[in-house]
Amino acid sequence: MHKMLAALVGIFFSTQAIAEPLRITAFGDSLVHGYGLEHDQGLVPQLERWLNNNGAEVVLTNAGVSGDTTAGGAARIDWTLSDKPQGLIVLLGGNDLLRGMQATEAKANLGHILSSARSQGVEVLLIGMLAPGNFGPEYKADFDAIYRDLADTHNTLLFDDAFTGISQAISGDPVAAQKYLQADGIHPNAEGVALNVAALGPVALQLVERISAP
């Protein structure tokens, strides 16, 4: 009888453990934090809903800091990882671009973030930012390349451009983009976030699969 009870208790707790949602932290700047949006309309809540509606059981933690650069992210990554997330989504670089920071500096900072996570066995999805053309074609080429290089070096998943969903919807028409942006012309509104999440979602599911793999 005692053996049967122990077996049942073991099964119960094993089932409970399996049923626990995966813990993923979204780490980044205002695009992660949800600048200018209602609390349920930012990237993190919308992506969490998308994942759960598409068969994943996850809880996304918002570790976005508005105005953060890759240097700021590198300085706080250890504190973020102290919560022991199973997965990390990294979206940084936009504020580096606004300041015209060199690609080599951003790459070194992002590399520190990725190596810190991977050294703890945390699976990572890196989201890229595409540089505008106003700093010249050489700067754009150098900056755009850092995300692919880092993903290859650290064996992380890569989503090339945080604004893919909006870009696909407007088909290259910058005027049409205003429909999906806030008044500042930089941050997506709730509809723009939804487009970006729909594009990002399938790659985020790959992150879930990596975490869940035996």
mmCIF file of C-alpha atoms in Angstrom:
data_model
loop_
_atom_site.group_PDB
_atom_site.id
_atom_site.type_symbol
_atom_site.label_atom_id
_atom_site.label_comp_id
_atom_site.label_asym_id
_atom_site.label_seq_id
_atom_site.Cartn_x
_atom_site.Cartn_y
_atom_site.Cartn_z
ATOM 1 C CA MET A 1 0.000 0.000 0.000
ATOM 2 C CA HIS A 2 2.781 2.402 0.952
ATOM 3 C CA LYS A 3 4.644 1.569 -2.254
ATOM 4 C CA MET A 4 1.517 2.220 -4.330
ATOM 5 C CA LEU A 5 0.940 5.550 -2.576
ATOM 6 C CA ALA A 6 4.544 6.567 -3.140
ATOM 7 C CA ALA A 7 4.247 5.679 -6.814
ATOM 8 C CA LEU A 8 1.078 7.723 -7.180
ATOM 9 C CA VAL A 9 2.673 10.699 -5.452
ATOM 10 C CA GLY A 10 5.673 10.403 -7.752
ATOM 11 C CA ILE A 11 3.451 10.351 -10.821
ATOM 12 C CA PHE A 12 1.531 13.356 -9.536
ATOM 13 C CA PHE A 13 4.604 15.478 -8.988
ATOM 14 C CA SER A 14 6.136 14.370 -12.297
ATOM 15 C CA THR A 15 2.964 15.440 -14.063
ATOM 16 C CA GLN A 16 3.010 18.751 -12.229
ATOM 17 C CA ALA A 17 6.602 19.342 -13.269
ATOM 18 C CA ILE A 18 5.857 18.558 -16.903
ATOM 19 C CA ALA A 19 2.834 20.861 -16.869
ATOM 20 C CA GLU A 20 4.780 23.884 -15.643
ATOM 21 C CA PRO A 21 5.086 26.544 -18.349
ATOM 22 C CA LEU A 22 8.495 27.357 -19.740
ATOM 23 C CA ARG A 23 10.086 30.523 -18.376
ATOM 24 C CA ILE A 24 11.428 32.868 -21.028
ATOM 25 C CA THR A 25 12.756 36.371 -20.450
ATOM 26 C CA ALA A 26 12.517 39.094 -23.087
ATOM 27 C CA PHE A 27 15.567 41.312 -22.656
ATOM 28 C CA GLY A 28 15.932 44.628 -24.395
ATOM 29 C CA ASP A 29 14.980 48.284 -24.730
ATOM 30 C CA SER A 30 11.722 50.205 -25.200
ATOM 31 C CA LEU A 31 10.610 47.835 -27.956
ATOM 32 C CA VAL A 32 10.549 45.099 -25.317
ATOM 33 C CA HIS A 33 9.364 47.296 -22.470
ATOM 34 C CA GLY A 34 6.290 48.381 -24.439
ATOM 35 C CA TYR A 35 6.889 52.121 -24.611
ATOM 36 C CA GLY A 36 3.694 54.148 -25.133
ATOM 37 C CA LEU A 37 1.401 51.118 -25.070
ATOM 38 C CA GLU A 38 -1.220 49.732 -22.712
ATOM 39 C CA HIS A 39 0.256 47.053 -20.449
ATOM 40 C CA ASP A 40 -1.335 44.203 -22.444
ATOM 41 C CA GLN A 41 -0.425 45.507 -25.906
ATOM 42 C CA GLY A 42 3.376 45.486 -25.841
ATOM 43 C CA LEU A 43 5.664 42.930 -27.449
ATOM 44 C CA VAL A 44 5.924 40.723 -24.374
ATOM 45 C CA PRO A 45 2.198 40.207 -23.626
ATOM 46 C CA GLN A 46 1.301 39.908 -27.312
ATOM 47 C CA LEU A 47 4.059 37.354 -27.961
ATOM 48 C CA GLU A 48 3.128 35.382 -24.858
ATOM 49 C CA ARG A 49 -0.480 35.178 -26.063
ATOM 50 C CA TRP A 50 0.642 34.221 -29.570
ATOM 51 C CA LEU A 51 2.836 31.399 -28.282
ATOM 52 C CA ASN A 52 0.208 30.011 -25.948
ATOM 53 C CA ASN A 53 -2.425 30.202 -28.686
ATOM 54 C CA ASN A 54 -0.088 28.211 -30.932
ATOM 55 C CA GLY A 55 0.527 25.274 -28.638
ATOM 56 C CA ALA A 56 3.330 26.480 -26.372
ATOM 57 C CA GLU A 57 2.990 26.818 -22.620
ATOM 58 C CA VAL A 58 5.193 29.742 -21.686
ATOM 59 C CA VAL A 59 5.444 32.660 -19.326
ATOM 60 C CA LEU A 60 7.344 35.633 -20.720
ATOM 61 C CA THR A 61 9.041 38.004 -18.306
ATOM 62 C CA ASN A 62 9.526 41.594 -19.395
ATOM 63 C CA ALA A 63 13.136 42.720 -18.857
ATOM 64 C CA GLY A 64 12.929 45.697 -21.180
ATOM 65 C CA VAL A 65 14.365 49.078 -20.181
ATOM 66 C CA SER A 66 13.394 52.071 -22.299
ATOM 67 C CA GLY A 67 16.438 53.891 -23.658
ATOM 68 C CA ASP A 68 18.775 50.978 -23.016
ATOM 69 C CA THR A 69 21.780 50.423 -25.279
ATOM 70 C CA THR A 70 23.744 47.238 -25.819
ATOM 71 C CA ALA A 71 26.194 48.560 -23.193
ATOM 72 C CA GLY A 72 23.373 48.911 -20.677
ATOM 73 C CA GLY A 73 22.207 45.409 -21.488
ATOM 74 C CA ALA A 74 25.696 43.992 -21.031
ATOM 75 C CA ALA A 75 25.916 45.688 -17.621
ATOM 76 C CA ARG A 76 22.679 44.141 -16.330
ATOM 77 C CA ILE A 77 22.603 40.718 -17.963
ATOM 78 C CA ASP A 78 23.989 38.879 -14.927
ATOM 79 C CA TRP A 79 21.232 40.302 -12.738
ATOM 80 C CA THR A 80 18.619 39.211 -15.291
ATOM 81 C CA LEU A 81 20.051 35.707 -15.529
ATOM 82 C CA SER A 82 19.968 35.369 -11.737
ATOM 83 C CA ASP A 83 16.240 34.607 -12.136
ATOM 84 C CA LYS A 84 17.273 31.414 -13.971
ATOM 85 C CA PRO A 85 15.173 31.741 -17.143
ATOM 86 C CA GLN A 86 15.142 28.753 -19.474
ATOM 87 C CA GLY A 87 15.159 30.956 -22.542
ATOM 88 C CA LEU A 88 16.202 34.495 -23.416
ATOM 89 C CA ILE A 89 14.937 36.726 -26.221
ATOM 90 C CA VAL A 90 17.402 39.551 -26.867
ATOM 91 C CA LEU A 91 16.331 42.721 -28.690
ATOM 92 C CA LEU A 92 18.887 45.509 -28.414
ATOM 93 C CA GLY A 93 20.694 47.848 -30.784
ATOM 94 C CA GLY A 94 18.087 50.445 -31.710
ATOM 95 C CA ASN A 95 19.435 53.050 -29.313
ATOM 96 C CA ASP A 96 22.987 52.302 -30.430
ATOM 97 C CA LEU A 97 21.839 53.148 -33.946
ATOM 98 C CA LEU A 98 20.189 56.385 -32.840
ATOM 99 C CA ARG A 99 23.510 57.414 -31.283
ATOM 100 C CA GLY A 100 25.609 56.288 -34.251
ATOM 101 C CA MET A 101 27.608 53.899 -32.068
ATOM 102 C CA GLN A 102 30.152 51.734 -33.850
ATOM 103 C CA ALA A 103 29.156 48.225 -34.877
ATOM 104 C CA THR A 104 32.246 46.773 -33.188
ATOM 105 C CA GLU A 105 31.158 48.170 -29.821
ATOM 106 C CA ALA A 106 27.584 46.923 -30.179
ATOM 107 C CA LYS A 107 28.853 43.528 -31.277
ATOM 108 C CA ALA A 108 31.128 43.216 -28.253
ATOM 109 C CA ASN A 109 28.294 44.135 -25.878
ATOM 110 C CA LEU A 110 25.834 41.744 -27.483
ATOM 111 C CA GLY A 111 28.494 39.053 -27.518
ATOM 112 C CA HIS A 112 28.890 39.430 -23.760
ATOM 113 C CA ILE A 113 25.126 39.064 -23.300
ATOM 114 C CA LEU A 114 24.948 35.944 -25.443
ATOM 115 C CA SER A 115 28.015 34.283 -23.938
ATOM 116 C CA SER A 116 26.695 34.950 -20.422
ATOM 117 C CA ALA A 117 23.403 33.264 -21.272
ATOM 118 C CA ARG A 118 24.890 30.341 -23.172
ATOM 119 C CA SER A 119 27.440 29.652 -20.414
ATOM 120 C CA GLN A 120 24.476 29.019 -18.117
ATOM 121 C CA GLY A 121 22.769 26.721 -20.600
ATOM 122 C CA VAL A 122 20.103 29.280 -21.510
ATOM 123 C CA GLU A 123 18.708 29.004 -25.037
ATOM 124 C CA VAL A 124 18.668 32.334 -26.868
ATOM 125 C CA LEU A 125 16.732 33.994 -29.665
ATOM 126 C CA LEU A 126 18.543 37.077 -30.955
ATOM 127 C CA ILE A 127 16.454 39.691 -32.761
ATOM 128 C CA GLY A 128 18.264 41.945 -35.186
ATOM 129 C CA MET A 129 17.936 45.649 -35.879
ATOM 130 C CA LEU A 130 18.621 46.978 -39.375
ATOM 131 C CA ALA A 131 20.586 50.211 -39.568
ATOM 132 C CA PRO A 132 19.129 53.167 -41.475
ATOM 133 C CA GLY A 133 21.041 54.493 -44.427
ATOM 134 C CA ASN A 134 21.804 57.948 -43.017
ATOM 135 C CA PHE A 135 25.204 56.893 -41.622
ATOM 136 C CA GLY A 136 26.294 55.571 -44.998
ATOM 137 C CA PRO A 137 26.305 52.168 -46.709
ATOM 138 C CA GLU A 138 29.486 50.951 -44.996
ATOM 139 C CA TYR A 139 28.106 51.617 -41.524
ATOM 140 C CA LYS A 140 24.820 49.930 -42.436
ATOM 141 C CA ALA A 141 26.559 46.846 -43.816
ATOM 142 C CA ASP A 142 28.793 46.555 -40.743
ATOM 143 C CA PHE A 143 25.955 46.961 -38.258
ATOM 144 C CA ASP A 144 23.482 44.704 -40.051
ATOM 145 C CA ALA A 145 26.073 41.914 -40.167
ATOM 146 C CA ILE A 146 26.723 41.705 -36.429
ATOM 147 C CA TYR A 147 23.556 39.792 -35.605
ATOM 148 C CA ARG A 148 24.172 36.929 -38.038
ATOM 149 C CA ASP A 149 27.811 36.720 -36.949
ATOM 150 C CA LEU A 150 26.844 36.564 -33.273
ATOM 151 C CA ALA A 151 24.099 33.998 -33.829
ATOM 152 C CA ASP A 152 26.539 31.742 -35.674
ATOM 153 C CA THR A 153 29.262 32.189 -33.055
ATOM 154 C CA HIS A 154 27.027 31.502 -30.056
ATOM 155 C CA ASN A 155 24.688 28.957 -31.677
ATOM 156 C CA THR A 156 21.560 30.990 -31.073
ATOM 157 C CA LEU A 157 18.403 31.407 -33.075
ATOM 158 C CA LEU A 158 18.186 34.580 -35.156
ATOM 159 C CA PHE A 159 15.273 36.714 -36.297
ATOM 160 C CA ASP A 160 16.818 39.176 -38.724
ATOM 161 C CA ASP A 161 14.706 42.284 -38.204
ATOM 162 C CA ALA A 162 12.467 43.302 -35.301
ATOM 163 C CA PHE A 163 10.227 45.242 -37.722
ATOM 164 C CA THR A 164 9.709 42.424 -40.237
ATOM 165 C CA GLY A 165 5.948 42.293 -39.750
ATOM 166 C CA ILE A 166 5.477 45.986 -40.454
ATOM 167 C CA SER A 167 7.934 45.888 -43.363
ATOM 168 C CA GLN A 168 5.993 43.070 -44.986
ATOM 169 C CA ALA A 169 2.690 44.897 -44.508
ATOM 170 C CA ILE A 170 3.811 48.171 -46.081
ATOM 171 C CA SER A 171 5.749 46.683 -49.016
ATOM 172 C CA GLY A 172 8.426 49.360 -48.888
ATOM 173 C CA ASP A 173 6.058 52.330 -48.620
ATOM 174 C CA PRO A 174 7.345 54.574 -45.774
ATOM 175 C CA VAL A 175 4.129 56.602 -45.743
ATOM 176 C CA ALA A 176 2.079 53.457 -45.118
ATOM 177 C CA ALA A 177 4.298 52.660 -42.138
ATOM 178 C CA GLN A 178 2.784 55.540 -40.160
ATOM 179 C CA LYS A 179 -0.391 53.500 -39.720
ATOM 180 C CA TYR A 180 1.553 51.052 -37.577
ATOM 181 C CA LEU A 181 3.723 53.495 -35.618
ATOM 182 C CA GLN A 182 3.157 55.782 -32.682
ATOM 183 C CA ALA A 183 3.328 59.553 -33.082
ATOM 184 C CA ASP A 184 7.117 59.532 -32.621
ATOM 185 C CA GLY A 185 7.476 57.590 -35.875
ATOM 186 C CA ILE A 186 9.787 55.098 -34.165
ATOM 187 C CA HIS A 187 7.855 52.815 -31.827
ATOM 188 C CA PRO A 188 5.157 50.459 -33.123
ATOM 189 C CA ASN A 189 1.590 50.977 -31.990
ATOM 190 C CA ALA A 190 -0.463 47.982 -30.831
ATOM 191 C CA GLU A 191 -1.358 47.030 -34.415
ATOM 192 C CA GLY A 192 2.265 47.301 -35.485
ATOM 193 C CA VAL A 193 3.356 45.115 -32.575
ATOM 194 C CA ALA A 194 0.781 42.526 -33.607
ATOM 195 C CA LEU A 195 2.249 42.415 -37.124
ATOM 196 C CA ASN A 196 5.783 42.059 -35.775
ATOM 197 C CA VAL A 197 4.697 39.337 -33.341
ATOM 198 C CA ALA A 198 2.976 37.351 -36.099
ATOM 199 C CA ALA A 199 6.246 37.378 -38.062
ATOM 200 C CA LEU A 200 8.406 36.617 -35.006
ATOM 201 C CA GLY A 201 6.156 33.934 -33.542
ATOM 202 C CA PRO A 202 7.286 30.927 -35.606
ATOM 203 C CA VAL A 203 10.928 31.553 -34.683
ATOM 204 C CA ALA A 204 9.960 32.011 -31.039
ATOM 205 C CA LEU A 205 8.309 28.583 -31.271
ATOM 206 C CA GLN A 206 11.684 27.205 -32.379
ATOM 207 C CA LEU A 207 13.115 28.636 -29.160
ATOM 208 C CA VAL A 208 10.440 26.786 -27.198
ATOM 209 C CA GLU A 209 11.343 23.600 -29.059
ATOM 210 C CA ARG A 210 15.037 24.034 -28.217
ATOM 211 C CA ILE A 211 14.236 24.530 -24.552
ATOM 212 C CA SER A 212 11.936 21.515 -24.509
ATOM 213 C CA ALA A 213 14.345 19.192 -26.337
ATOM 214 C CA PRO A 214 15.681 16.381 -24.119
#
